[in-house]
CSV table of N, CA and C in Angstrom, one decimal:
chain,number,residue,atom,x,y,z
A,1,LEU,N,-8.8,6.4,-7.5
A,1,LEU,CA,-7.7,7.4,-7.6
A,1,LEU,C,-7.7,8.2,-6.4
A,2,SER,N,-6.6,8.4,-5.8
A,2,SER,CA,-6.5,9.2,-4.6
A,2,SER,C,-5.1,9.8,-4.4
A,3,GLY,N,-5.0,10.8,-3.7
A,3,GLY,CA,-3.6,11.4,-3.5
A,3,GLY,C,-3.6,12.3,-2.3
A,4,ASP,N,-2.5,12.6,-1.8
A,4,ASP,CA,-2.3,13.5,-0.7
A,4,ASP,C,-1.0,14.2,-0.7
A,5,TRP,N,-1.0,15.4,-0.1
A,5,TRP,CA,0.2,16.2,-0.1
A,5,TRP,C,0.1,17.0,1.2
A,6,VAL,N,1.2,17.0,2.0
A,6,VAL,CA,1.2,17.7,3.3
A,6,VAL,C,2.4,18.6,3.4
A,7,ARG,N,2.1,19.8,4.0
A,7,ARG,CA,3.2,20.7,4.2
A,7,ARG,C,3.2,21.2,5.6
A,8,GLY,N,4.3,21.2,6.3
A,8,GLY,CA,4.4,21.6,7.7
A,8,GLY,C,5.7,22.3,8.0
A,9,ASP,N,5.7,23.4,8.8
A,9,ASP,CA,6.9,24.1,9.1
A,9,ASP,C,7.0,24.4,10.6
A,10,ASN,N,8.2,24.3,11.1
A,10,ASN,CA,8.5,24.8,12.4
A,10,ASN,C,8.8,26.3,12.3
A,11,LEU,N,7.8,27.1,12.6
A,11,LEU,CA,8.0,28.5,12.4
A,11,LEU,C,9.0,29.2,13.3
A,12,ALA,N,9.2,28.6,14.5
A,12,ALA,CA,10.2,29.1,15.5
A,12,ALA,C,11.6,28.9,15.0
A,13,ALA,N,11.8,27.8,14.3
A,13,ALA,CA,13.2,27.5,13.8
A,13,ALA,C,13.3,27.8,12.3
A,14,ASP,N,12.2,28.1,11.7
A,14,ASP,CA,12.2,28.4,10.2
A,14,ASP,C,12.8,27.2,9.4
A,15,VAL,N,12.3,26.0,9.8
A,15,VAL,CA,12.7,24.7,9.0
A,15,VAL,C,11.4,23.9,8.8
A,16,PRO,N,11.4,23.0,7.8
A,16,PRO,CA,10.3,22.1,7.7
A,16,PRO,C,10.2,21.1,8.9
A,17,LEU,N,9.0,20.7,9.2
A,17,LEU,CA,8.8,19.8,10.3
A,17,LEU,C,9.4,18.4,9.9
A,18,THR,N,9.8,17.6,10.9
A,18,THR,CA,10.3,16.3,10.7
A,18,THR,C,9.1,15.4,10.4
A,19,PHE,N,9.4,14.3,9.6
A,19,PHE,CA,8.4,13.3,9.4
A,19,PHE,C,7.1,13.8,8.7
A,20,ILE,N,7.2,14.8,7.9
A,20,ILE,CA,6.0,15.2,7.0
A,20,ILE,C,6.1,14.3,5.8
A,21,PRO,N,5.1,13.5,5.5
A,21,PRO,CA,5.2,12.6,4.4
A,21,PRO,C,5.3,13.3,3.0
A,22,PRO,N,6.0,12.7,2.0
A,22,PRO,CA,6.0,13.3,0.7
A,22,PRO,C,4.7,13.2,0.0
A,23,ALA,N,4.5,13.8,-1.2
A,23,ALA,CA,3.3,13.7,-2.0
A,23,ALA,C,3.2,12.2,-2.4
A,24,ARG,N,1.9,11.8,-2.4
A,24,ARG,CA,1.6,10.4,-2.6
A,24,ARG,C,0.4,10.3,-3.6
A,25,LEU,N,0.4,9.3,-4.5
A,25,LEU,CA,-0.7,9.0,-5.4
A,25,LEU,C,-1.0,7.5,-5.3
A,26,LEU,N,-2.3,7.2,-5.0
A,26,LEU,CA,-2.8,5.9,-5.0
A,26,LEU,C,-3.8,5.7,-6.2
A,27,TYR,N,-3.6,4.6,-6.9
A,27,TYR,CA,-4.4,4.4,-8.0
A,27,TYR,C,-4.6,2.9,-8.2
A,28,GLY,N,-5.8,2.5,-8.8
A,28,GLY,CA,-6.0,1.1,-9.0
A,28,GLY,C,-7.4,0.8,-9.6
A,29,VAL,N,-7.6,-0.5,-9.8
A,29,VAL,CA,-8.8,-0.9,-10.5
A,29,VAL,C,-9.3,-2.2,-9.8
A,30,ARG,N,-10.6,-2.4,-9.7
A,30,ARG,CA,-11.1,-3.6,-9.2
A,30,ARG,C,-12.2,-4.1,-10.2
A,31,LEU,N,-12.1,-5.4,-10.6
A,31,LEU,CA,-13.0,-6.0,-11.5
A,31,LEU,C,-13.8,-7.0,-10.7
A,32,ASP,N,-15.1,-6.8,-10.7
A,32,ASP,CA,-16.1,-7.7,-10.0
A,32,ASP,C,-16.9,-8.5,-11.0
A,33,ALA,N,-17.2,-9.7,-10.7
A,33,ALA,CA,-18.0,-10.6,-11.6
A,33,ALA,C,-19.2,-11.1,-10.8
A,34,GLU,N,-20.1,-11.7,-11.5
A,34,GLU,CA,-21.3,-12.3,-10.9
A,34,GLU,C,-20.9,-13.8,-10.6
A,35,GLU,N,-21.8,-14.6,-10.2
A,35,GLU,CA,-21.5,-16.0,-9.9
A,35,GLU,C,-20.9,-16.7,-11.1
A,36,TRP,N,-19.8,-17.5,-10.8
A,36,TRP,CA,-19.1,-18.3,-11.8
A,36,TRP,C,-19.6,-19.7,-12.0
A,37,GLY,N,-20.3,-20.2,-11.0
A,37,GLY,CA,-20.6,-21.7,-11.1
A,37,GLY,C,-19.9,-22.4,-9.9
A,38,TRP,N,-20.2,-23.6,-9.7
A,38,TRP,CA,-19.6,-24.4,-8.6
A,38,TRP,C,-19.8,-23.7,-7.2
A,39,GLY,N,-20.8,-22.8,-7.2
A,39,GLY,CA,-21.0,-22.1,-5.9
A,39,GLY,C,-20.1,-20.9,-5.7
A,40,VAL,N,-19.3,-20.6,-6.6
A,40,VAL,CA,-18.4,-19.4,-6.5
A,40,VAL,C,-19.2,-18.1,-6.7
A,41,ARG,N,-19.2,-17.3,-5.7
A,41,ARG,CA,-20.0,-16.0,-5.8
A,41,ARG,C,-19.0,-14.8,-5.7
A,42,THR,N,-19.4,-13.7,-6.2
A,42,THR,CA,-18.7,-12.4,-6.1
A,42,THR,C,-17.2,-12.5,-6.3
A,43,PRO,N,-16.7,-13.2,-7.4
A,43,PRO,CA,-15.3,-13.2,-7.6
A,43,PRO,C,-14.8,-11.8,-8.0
A,44,TYR,N,-13.5,-11.4,-7.6
A,44,TYR,CA,-13.0,-10.1,-7.9
A,44,TYR,C,-11.5,-10.2,-8.2
A,45,LEU,N,-11.0,-9.3,-8.9
A,45,LEU,CA,-9.5,-9.1,-9.1
A,45,LEU,C,-9.2,-7.6,-8.9
A,46,THR,N,-8.1,-7.4,-8.2
A,46,THR,CA,-7.7,-6.0,-7.9
A,46,THR,C,-6.3,-5.8,-8.3
A,47,VAL,N,-6.0,-4.6,-8.8
A,47,VAL,CA,-4.6,-4.2,-9.1
A,47,VAL,C,-4.5,-2.8,-8.6
A,48,HIS,N,-3.6,-2.5,-7.6
A,48,HIS,CA,-3.5,-1.2,-7.1
A,48,HIS,C,-2.0,-0.8,-7.0
A,49,ALA,N,-1.7,0.4,-7.1
A,49,ALA,CA,-0.3,0.9,-7.0
A,49,ALA,C,-0.3,2.1,-6.1
A,50,GLU,N,0.9,2.4,-5.6
A,50,GLU,CA,1.1,3.6,-4.8
A,50,GLU,C,2.4,4.2,-5.2
A,51,SER,N,2.4,5.5,-5.5
A,51,SER,CA,3.6,6.2,-5.9
A,51,SER,C,3.9,7.3,-4.9
A,52,ASN,N,5.1,7.3,-4.3
A,52,ASN,CA,5.5,8.3,-3.4
A,52,ASN,C,6.7,9.1,-4.0
A,53,ALA,N,6.6,10.4,-3.9
A,53,ALA,CA,7.7,11.3,-4.4
A,53,ALA,C,8.8,11.3,-3.3
A,54,ARG,N,9.9,11.8,-3.7
A,54,ARG,CA,11.0,12.1,-2.8
A,54,ARG,C,10.6,13.3,-2.0
A,55,GLN,N,10.8,13.3,-0.7
A,55,GLN,CA,10.5,14.5,0.1
A,55,GLN,C,11.7,15.4,0.0
A,56,GLY,N,11.4,16.6,-0.6
A,56,GLY,CA,12.5,17.6,-0.9
A,56,GLY,C,12.6,18.6,0.2
A,57,ARG,N,11.5,18.8,1.0
A,57,ARG,CA,11.6,19.8,2.1
A,57,ARG,C,11.9,19.0,3.4
A,58,LEU,N,13.2,19.0,3.8
A,58,LEU,CA,13.6,18.2,4.9
A,58,LEU,C,14.1,19.1,6.0
A,59,ASP,N,13.8,18.6,7.3
A,59,ASP,CA,14.5,19.2,8.4
A,59,ASP,C,16.0,18.9,8.2
A,60,PRO,N,16.9,19.8,8.6
A,60,PRO,CA,18.3,19.6,8.3
A,60,PRO,C,18.9,18.3,9.0
A,61,ARG,N,18.2,17.7,10.0
A,61,ARG,CA,18.6,16.5,10.6
A,61,ARG,C,18.0,15.3,10.0
A,62,ASP,N,17.2,15.4,9.0
A,62,ASP,CA,16.4,14.3,8.4
A,62,ASP,C,17.1,13.8,7.2
A,63,TYR,N,16.6,12.6,6.7
A,63,TYR,CA,17.1,11.9,5.5
A,63,TYR,C,15.9,11.7,4.6
A,64,GLY,N,16.1,12.0,3.3
A,64,GLY,CA,15.0,11.8,2.4
A,64,GLY,C,15.4,10.8,1.3
A,65,PRO,N,14.9,9.5,1.5
A,65,PRO,CA,15.2,8.5,0.5
A,65,PRO,C,14.5,8.8,-0.8
A,66,PRO,N,14.9,8.1,-1.9
A,66,PRO,CA,14.3,8.4,-3.2
A,66,PRO,C,12.8,8.0,-3.2
A,67,GLY,N,12.1,8.6,-4.2
A,67,GLY,CA,10.7,8.2,-4.4
A,67,GLY,C,10.6,6.8,-4.9
A,68,TYR,N,9.4,6.2,-4.8
A,68,TYR,CA,9.2,4.8,-5.2
A,68,TYR,C,7.7,4.6,-5.6
A,69,THR,N,7.5,3.4,-6.3
A,69,THR,CA,6.2,2.9,-6.6
A,69,THR,C,6.1,1.5,-6.3
A,70,THR,N,5.0,1.1,-5.6
A,70,THR,CA,4.8,-0.3,-5.3
A,70,THR,C,3.4,-0.7,-5.9
A,71,ALA,N,3.3,-2.0,-6.3
A,71,ALA,CA,2.1,-2.5,-6.8
A,71,ALA,C,1.5,-3.7,-6.0
A,72,ASN,N,0.2,-3.8,-5.9
A,72,ASN,CA,-0.4,-4.9,-5.2
A,72,ASN,C,-1.4,-5.5,-6.1
A,73,ILE,N,-1.5,-6.9,-6.0
A,73,ILE,CA,-2.5,-7.6,-6.8
A,73,ILE,C,-3.2,-8.5,-5.9
A,74,GLY,N,-4.5,-8.6,-6.1
A,74,GLY,CA,-5.3,-9.5,-5.2
A,74,GLY,C,-6.5,-10.1,-6.0
A,75,PHE,N,-7.0,-11.1,-5.4
A,75,PHE,CA,-8.3,-11.7,-5.9
A,75,PHE,C,-9.0,-12.4,-4.8
A,76,GLY,N,-10.2,-12.7,-5.0
A,76,GLY,CA,-11.0,-13.4,-4.0
A,76,GLY,C,-12.4,-13.8,-4.5
A,77,PHE,N,-13.1,-14.5,-3.6
A,77,PHE,CA,-14.4,-14.9,-3.9
A,77,PHE,C,-15.1,-15.4,-2.7
A,78,ALA,N,-16.4,-15.6,-2.8
A,78,ALA,CA,-17.2,-16.2,-1.7
A,78,ALA,C,-17.8,-17.5,-2.2
A,79,ARG,N,-18.1,-18.4,-1.2
A,79,ARG,CA,-18.8,-19.6,-1.6
A,79,ARG,C,-19.8,-19.9,-0.4
A,80,LEU,N,-21.0,-20.3,-0.8
A,80,LEU,CA,-22.0,-20.6,0.2
A,80,LEU,C,-21.8,-22.0,0.7
A,81,THR,N,-21.7,-22.1,2.1
A,81,THR,CA,-21.6,-23.4,2.7
A,81,THR,C,-22.8,-23.6,3.6
A,82,ARG,N,-22.8,-24.8,4.2
A,82,ARG,CA,-24.0,-25.1,5.1
A,82,ARG,C,-24.0,-24.2,6.3
A,83,ARG,N,-22.9,-23.7,6.7
A,83,ARG,CA,-22.8,-22.7,7.8
A,83,ARG,C,-22.9,-21.3,7.5
A,84,GLY,N,-23.0,-21.0,6.2
A,84,GLY,CA,-23.1,-19.6,5.7
A,84,GLY,C,-22.0,-19.4,4.7
A,85,PRO,N,-21.9,-18.1,4.3
A,85,PRO,CA,-20.9,-17.8,3.2
A,85,PRO,C,-19.4,-17.9,3.8
A,86,ALA,N,-18.5,-18.4,3.0
A,86,ALA,CA,-17.1,-18.4,3.3
A,86,ALA,C,-16.4,-17.7,2.2
A,87,THR,N,-15.4,-16.8,2.6
A,87,THR,CA,-14.7,-16.0,1.6
A,87,THR,C,-13.2,-16.3,1.7
A,88,LEU,N,-12.6,-16.2,0.5
A,88,LEU,CA,-11.2,-16.4,0.4
A,88,LEU,C,-10.7,-15.1,-0.3
A,89,ASP,N,-9.7,-14.5,0.3
A,89,ASP,CA,-9.0,-13.3,-0.3
A,89,ASP,C,-7.5,-13.5,-0.3
A,90,VAL,N,-6.9,-13.3,-1.4
A,90,VAL,CA,-5.4,-13.4,-1.5
A,90,VAL,C,-4.9,-12.1,-2.1
A,91,THR,N,-3.9,-11.6,-1.4
A,91,THR,CA,-3.3,-10.3,-1.8
A,91,THR,C,-1.8,-10.5,-1.9
A,92,VAL,N,-1.1,-10.0,-2.9
A,92,VAL,CA,0.3,-10.0,-3.0
A,92,VAL,C,0.7,-8.5,-2.9
A,93,ARG,N,1.3,-8.1,-1.8
A,93,ARG,CA,1.7,-6.7,-1.6
A,93,ARG,C,3.1,-6.6,-2.1
A,94,ASN,N,3.4,-5.4,-2.7
A,94,ASN,CA,4.7,-5.2,-3.4
A,94,ASN,C,5.0,-6.3,-4.4
A,95,ALA,N,4.0,-6.6,-5.2
A,95,ALA,CA,4.1,-7.7,-6.2
A,95,ALA,C,5.3,-7.7,-7.1
A,96,LEU,N,5.8,-6.5,-7.4
A,96,LEU,CA,7.0,-6.4,-8.3
A,96,LEU,C,8.3,-6.4,-7.5
A,97,ASP,N,8.2,-6.6,-6.2
A,97,ASP,CA,9.4,-6.7,-5.3
A,97,ASP,C,10.3,-5.4,-5.4
A,98,ALA,N,9.7,-4.3,-5.3
A,98,ALA,CA,10.4,-3.0,-5.4
A,98,ALA,C,11.3,-2.9,-4.2
A,99,HIS,N,12.5,-2.4,-4.3
A,99,HIS,CA,13.4,-2.2,-3.2
A,99,HIS,C,13.3,-0.7,-2.9
A,100,TYR,N,12.8,-0.4,-1.8
A,100,TYR,CA,12.6,1.0,-1.4
A,100,TYR,C,12.7,1.3,0.1
A,101,ARG,N,12.8,2.5,0.4
A,101,ARG,CA,12.8,3.0,1.8
A,101,ARG,C,11.6,4.0,2.0
A,102,SER,N,10.7,3.7,2.8
A,102,SER,CA,9.6,4.6,3.1
A,102,SER,C,10.1,5.8,3.9
A,103,PHE,N,9.7,7.0,3.5
A,103,PHE,CA,10.1,8.2,4.2
A,103,PHE,C,9.6,8.2,5.6
A,104,MET,N,8.5,7.5,5.9
A,104,MET,CA,7.9,7.5,7.2
A,104,MET,C,8.5,6.5,8.1
A,105,SER,N,9.4,5.7,7.6
A,105,SER,CA,10.0,4.6,8.5
A,105,SER,C,11.1,5.2,9.4
A,106,ARG,N,11.1,4.8,10.6
A,106,ARG,CA,12.2,5.2,11.5
A,106,ARG,C,13.5,4.6,11.1
A,107,TYR,N,13.5,3.6,10.3
A,107,TYR,CA,14.7,2.9,9.8
A,107,TYR,C,15.2,3.2,8.4
A,108,LYS,N,14.6,4.3,7.9
A,108,LYS,CA,14.8,4.7,6.5
A,108,LYS,C,16.3,4.9,6.1
A,109,ALA,N,17.1,5.3,7.0
A,109,ALA,CA,18.5,5.6,6.7
A,109,ALA,C,19.3,4.3,6.5
A,110,PHE,N,18.8,3.1,6.9
A,110,PHE,CA,19.7,1.9,6.8
A,110,PHE,C,18.9,0.6,6.5
A,111,ALA,N,17.6,0.6,6.4
A,111,ALA,CA,16.9,-0.6,6.2
A,111,ALA,C,15.8,-0.4,5.1
A,112,LEU,N,15.7,-1.4,4.2
A,112,LEU,CA,14.7,-1.4,3.2
A,112,LEU,C,13.4,-1.7,3.8
A,113,ALA,N,12.3,-1.3,3.1
A,113,ALA,CA,10.9,-1.7,3.5
A,113,ALA,C,10.7,-3.2,3.1
A,114,PRO,N,9.6,-3.8,3.6
A,114,PRO,CA,9.4,-5.2,3.3
A,114,PRO,C,9.3,-5.4,1.8
A,115,GLY,N,9.7,-6.6,1.4
A,115,GLY,CA,9.6,-7.0,0.0
A,115,GLY,C,8.2,-7.6,-0.3
A,116,GLN,N,8.2,-8.6,-1.2
A,116,GLN,CA,6.9,-9.2,-1.5
A,116,GLN,C,6.3,-9.8,-0.3
A,117,THR,N,5.0,-9.7,-0.1
A,117,THR,CA,4.3,-10.3,1.0
A,117,THR,C,3.0,-10.9,0.5
A,118,VAL,N,2.7,-12.1,0.8
A,118,VAL,CA,1.4,-12.7,0.4
A,118,VAL,C,0.5,-12.8,1.7
A,119,VAL,N,-0.7,-12.3,1.5
A,119,VAL,CA,-1.6,-12.3,2.6
A,119,VAL,C,-2.8,-13.2,2.1
A,120,VAL,N,-3.1,-14.2,2.9
A,120,VAL,CA,-4.3,-15.1,2.6
A,120,VAL,C,-5.2,-14.9,3.8
A,121,ARG,N,-6.5,-14.6,3.5
A,121,ARG,CA,-7.5,-14.4,4.5
A,121,ARG,C,-8.7,-15.3,4.2
A,122,VAL,N,-9.1,-16.1,5.1
A,122,VAL,CA,-10.3,-16.9,5.0
A,122,VAL,C,-11.3,-16.5,6.1
A,123,THR,N,-12.5,-16.2,5.7
A,123,THR,CA,-13.5,-15.8,6.7
A,123,THR,C,-14.8,-16.6,6.5
């Protein structure tokens, strides 16, 4: 569980600073297991989410898209090979395919953030 909140003001102009991110909450869980058999070691499953509030303190020239929540799901494991351990990690970012605009995006006024993304990593 983690969160952050930032506040910034342009004191000379008496307005909020541009591109100050909204309040954000990160939360999730990771389940780890011991060896499963067939040489599969350290398997894990993760479920994480990120919730961003709507930025209500805006520079008059800025745009504040609605708040949003995205969820990520991942799993992975290691397997011992003749050359050493090999790992496989698979993550689905924005698993629920939320349609949102990140406040920190330069394109927030006209373009949605990325939809579902699958990341496969083998090391």
